[in-house]
CSV table of C-alpha atoms in Angstrom, one decimal:
chain,number,residue,atom,x,y,z
C,1382,MET,CA,19.8,-6.5,-19.2
C,1383,SER,CA,19.3,-8.0,-22.6
C,1384,ARG,CA,17.5,-11.0,-24.1
C,1385,ARG,CA,19.5,-13.5,-26.1
C,1386,ILE,CA,18.3,-14.5,-29.6
C,1387,GLU,CA,19.4,-17.8,-31.1
C,1388,HIS,CA,18.2,-19.5,-34.2
C,1389,SER,CA,19.5,-22.1,-36.6
C,1390,SER,CA,18.2,-22.4,-40.2
C,1391,SER,CA,19.0,-25.5,-42.3
C,1392,TYR,CA,18.9,-25.4,-46.1
C,1393,ALA,CA,19.0,-28.3,-48.6
C,1394,PHE,CA,21.4,-26.4,-50.8
C,1395,PRO,CA,25.2,-26.3,-50.8
C,1396,VAL,CA,26.8,-23.5,-48.8
C,1397,ALA,CA,28.2,-21.9,-52.0
C,1398,GLN,CA,24.6,-21.7,-53.5
C,1399,VAL,CA,23.2,-20.2,-50.3
C,1400,HIS,CA,26.0,-17.6,-50.1
C,1401,ALA,CA,25.6,-16.7,-53.7
C,1402,GLY,CA,21.9,-16.0,-53.1
C,1403,LEU,CA,22.4,-14.0,-49.9
C,1404,ILE,CA,24.8,-11.6,-51.7
C,1405,THR,CA,22.4,-11.0,-54.6
C,1406,GLU,CA,20.5,-7.7,-54.5
C,1407,GLN,CA,17.5,-9.4,-56.2
C,1408,TYR,CA,17.2,-11.9,-53.3
C,1409,TRP,CA,16.8,-8.9,-50.8
C,1410,ARG,CA,14.2,-7.2,-53.1
C,1411,ASP,CA,12.2,-10.4,-53.4
C,1412,ARG,CA,12.5,-11.2,-49.7
C,1413,LEU,CA,11.2,-7.8,-48.6
C,1414,ASP,CA,8.4,-8.0,-51.2
C,1415,ARG,CA,7.3,-11.5,-49.9
C,1416,VAL,CA,7.9,-11.3,-46.2
C,1417,GLY,CA,8.9,-7.7,-45.4
C,1418,GLY,CA,5.4,-6.6,-44.3
C,1419,PRO,CA,3.4,-3.5,-45.3
C,1420,GLY,CA,5.5,-0.6,-46.7
C,1421,ALA,CA,8.9,-2.5,-46.4
C,1422,THR,CA,11.6,-0.8,-48.4
C,1423,LEU,CA,15.2,-1.7,-49.4
C,1424,ASP,CA,17.0,1.6,-48.6
C,1425,GLU,CA,20.5,0.8,-49.5
C,1426,VAL,CA,22.5,-2.0,-51.1
C,1427,THR,CA,26.3,-2.1,-51.2
C,1428,THR,CA,28.0,-5.1,-52.9
C,1429,GLY,CA,31.6,-6.0,-53.2
C,1430,PRO,CA,33.5,-9.1,-54.4
C,1431,GLY,CA,31.5,-11.8,-52.5
C,1432,THR,CA,30.0,-9.4,-50.0
C,1433,ILE,CA,26.8,-7.4,-49.4
C,1434,SER,CA,25.5,-4.9,-47.0
C,1435,VAL,CA,21.8,-4.0,-47.0
C,1436,ALA,CA,19.7,-1.4,-45.1
C,1437,MET,CA,16.0,-1.8,-45.0
C,1438,SER,CA,12.9,-0.4,-43.3
C,1439,GLN,CA,10.0,-2.4,-42.1
C,1440,SER,CA,7.0,-1.7,-40.0
C,1441,ILE,CA,4.8,-3.7,-37.6
C,1442,PRO,CA,1.2,-2.5,-37.6
C,1443,ALA,CA,0.0,-1.4,-34.1
C,1444,GLU,CA,-2.7,-4.1,-34.1
C,1445,HIS,CA,0.0,-6.8,-34.4
C,1446,LEU,CA,2.1,-5.5,-31.4
C,1447,PRO,CA,2.1,-7.2,-28.0
C,1448,SER,CA,0.0,-5.2,-25.5
C,1449,ILE,CA,3.2,-4.5,-23.4
C,1450,VAL,CA,4.7,-2.6,-26.4
C,1451,SER,CA,1.5,-0.7,-27.1
C,1452,LYS,CA,1.4,0.5,-23.5
C,1453,VAL,CA,4.8,2.2,-23.9
C,1454,ARG,CA,4.5,3.4,-27.5
C,1455,SER,CA,1.4,3.9,-29.6
C,1456,GLY,CA,1.1,3.5,-33.3
C,1457,ASP,CA,3.0,1.3,-35.8
C,1458,LEU,CA,6.6,0.5,-35.1
C,1459,VAL,CA,9.1,1.4,-37.8
C,1460,ILE,CA,12.2,-0.7,-37.7
C,1461,LYS,CA,15.5,0.1,-39.5
C,1462,ARG,CA,17.5,-3.0,-40.2
C,1463,THR,CA,20.9,-3.8,-41.6
C,1464,GLU,CA,22.4,-7.1,-42.6
C,1465,THR,CA,25.8,-7.9,-43.9
C,1466,TRP,CA,27.5,-11.0,-45.4
C,1467,GLY,CA,31.2,-11.4,-45.9
C,1468,THR,CA,33.0,-13.5,-48.4
C,1469,LEU,CA,32.7,-17.2,-48.5
C,1470,ASP,CA,35.9,-18.7,-47.1
C,1471,GLY,CA,35.9,-22.4,-47.9
C,1472,ASP,CA,32.5,-23.5,-46.5
C,1473,HIS,CA,32.1,-20.6,-44.0
C,1474,ALA,CA,30.8,-17.0,-44.2
C,1475,GLU,CA,30.0,-14.5,-41.5
C,1476,GLY,CA,27.6,-11.7,-41.3
C,1477,THR,CA,26.1,-9.2,-38.9
C,1478,PHE,CA,22.6,-7.8,-38.3
C,1479,THR,CA,21.1,-4.8,-36.5
C,1480,ALA,CA,17.7,-3.4,-36.0
C,1481,GLU,CA,16.6,-0.2,-34.3
C,1482,VAL,CA,13.0,0.7,-33.4
C,1483,GLN,CA,12.5,4.4,-34.4
C,1484,GLY,CA,11.4,6.5,-31.5
C,1485,ALA,CA,12.0,3.8,-28.9
C,1486,PRO,CA,15.1,2.8,-26.9
C,1487,ALA,CA,15.2,-0.7,-28.4
C,1488,THR,CA,18.0,-2.3,-30.4
C,1489,ILE,CA,18.8,-5.7,-31.7
C,1490,SER,CA,22.2,-6.8,-32.9
C,1491,GLY,CA,24.2,-9.9,-33.5
C,1492,THR,CA,26.0,-12.2,-35.9
C,1493,GLN,CA,25.1,-14.8,-38.4
C,1494,THR,CA,27.3,-17.7,-39.6
C,1495,LEU,CA,26.8,-19.7,-42.7
C,1496,THR,CA,28.4,-23.2,-42.7
C,1497,ALA,CA,28.2,-26.4,-44.7
C,1498,SER,CA,26.2,-29.2,-43.1
C,1499,GLY,CA,26.4,-32.5,-45.0
C,1500,SER,CA,25.3,-31.8,-48.6
C,1501,GLY,CA,23.3,-28.7,-47.4
C,1502,SER,CA,24.1,-25.7,-45.2
C,1503,ASN,CA,23.2,-24.0,-42.0
C,1504,VAL,CA,22.8,-20.4,-40.9
C,1505,GLN,CA,23.3,-19.8,-37.1
C,1506,VAL,CA,22.0,-16.5,-35.8
C,1507,GLU,CA,23.1,-15.3,-32.4
C,1508,GLY,CA,22.2,-11.9,-31.0
C,1509,LYS,CA,20.5,-9.9,-28.3
C,1510,ALA,CA,17.6,-7.5,-27.9
C,1511,ASP,CA,18.1,-4.5,-25.6
C,1512,VAL,CA,15.3,-2.2,-24.4
C,1513,ARG,CA,16.4,0.5,-22.1
C,1514,ILE,CA,13.1,1.2,-20.2
C,1515,PRO,CA,13.2,0.8,-16.4
C,1516,LEU,CA,11.0,-2.0,-14.9
C,1517,ILE,CA,9.3,-3.3,-18.0
C,1518,GLY,CA,12.3,-3.3,-20.4
C,1519,GLY,CA,12.8,-7.1,-19.9
C,1520,LYS,CA,9.2,-7.9,-20.8
C,1521,ILE,CA,9.5,-5.8,-23.9
C,1522,GLU,CA,12.8,-7.5,-24.8
C,1523,SER,CA,11.1,-10.9,-24.6
C,1524,ALA,CA,8.3,-9.7,-26.8
C,1525,ILE,CA,10.7,-8.3,-29.4
C,1526,ALA,CA,12.9,-11.4,-29.3
C,1527,ASP,CA,9.8,-13.6,-29.9
C,1528,GLU,CA,8.8,-11.4,-32.9
C,1529,VAL,CA,12.4,-11.5,-34.3
C,1530,LEU,CA,12.4,-15.3,-34.1
C,1531,ARG,CA,9.1,-15.5,-35.9
C,1532,LEU,CA,10.4,-13.2,-38.6
C,1533,ILE,CA,13.6,-15.2,-39.0
C,1534,GLU,CA,11.5,-18.3,-39.5
C,1535,LYS,CA,9.5,-16.6,-42.2
C,1536,GLU,CA,12.6,-15.4,-43.9
C,1537,GLN,CA,14.1,-18.9,-43.7
C,1538,GLY,CA,11.1,-20.3,-45.4
C,1539,PHE,CA,11.3,-17.7,-48.1
C,1540,THR,CA,15.0,-18.3,-48.6
C,1541,GLN,CA,14.5,-22.1,-49.0
C,1542,GLN,CA,11.9,-21.4,-51.7
C,1543,TRP,CA,13.9,-18.7,-53.4
C,1544,LEU,CA,17.0,-20.9,-53.7
C,1545,GLY,CA,14.9,-23.7,-55.1
C,1546,ALA,CA,13.3,-21.6,-57.8
């Protein structure tokens, strides 16, 4: 069983401006610096014409973890994340994301779609959290999905500010 993740972020900037920011290495460095958490690192960046693929590592300190997670795994969680963005095709671009919790059978994966919305733009995130632990996996999936949604909201706030700078 998996837990669905859905989130929509609206930006006051045109789709081309948002896409241009998302495929800029400096955006990712600044985002990790601002909302990546303690010890966050940008591990790899690959750019192409109008595309980007990033790999990053982030950690969640043990004291910030839901108790259900702490019961299964002690210590800080280290999460390896990837995000990609493809080329802008008119007013539409697609990307992917993954996250794996090191030392735990937990993964997150999905898609993200950037589209125009009036004079602004929108990023729609759809994915799932999978935790392969009998009996309590569903509870942990819910906890992880909730944390992912909080992180997406922080990243959205950062992106809005970064684009306006």
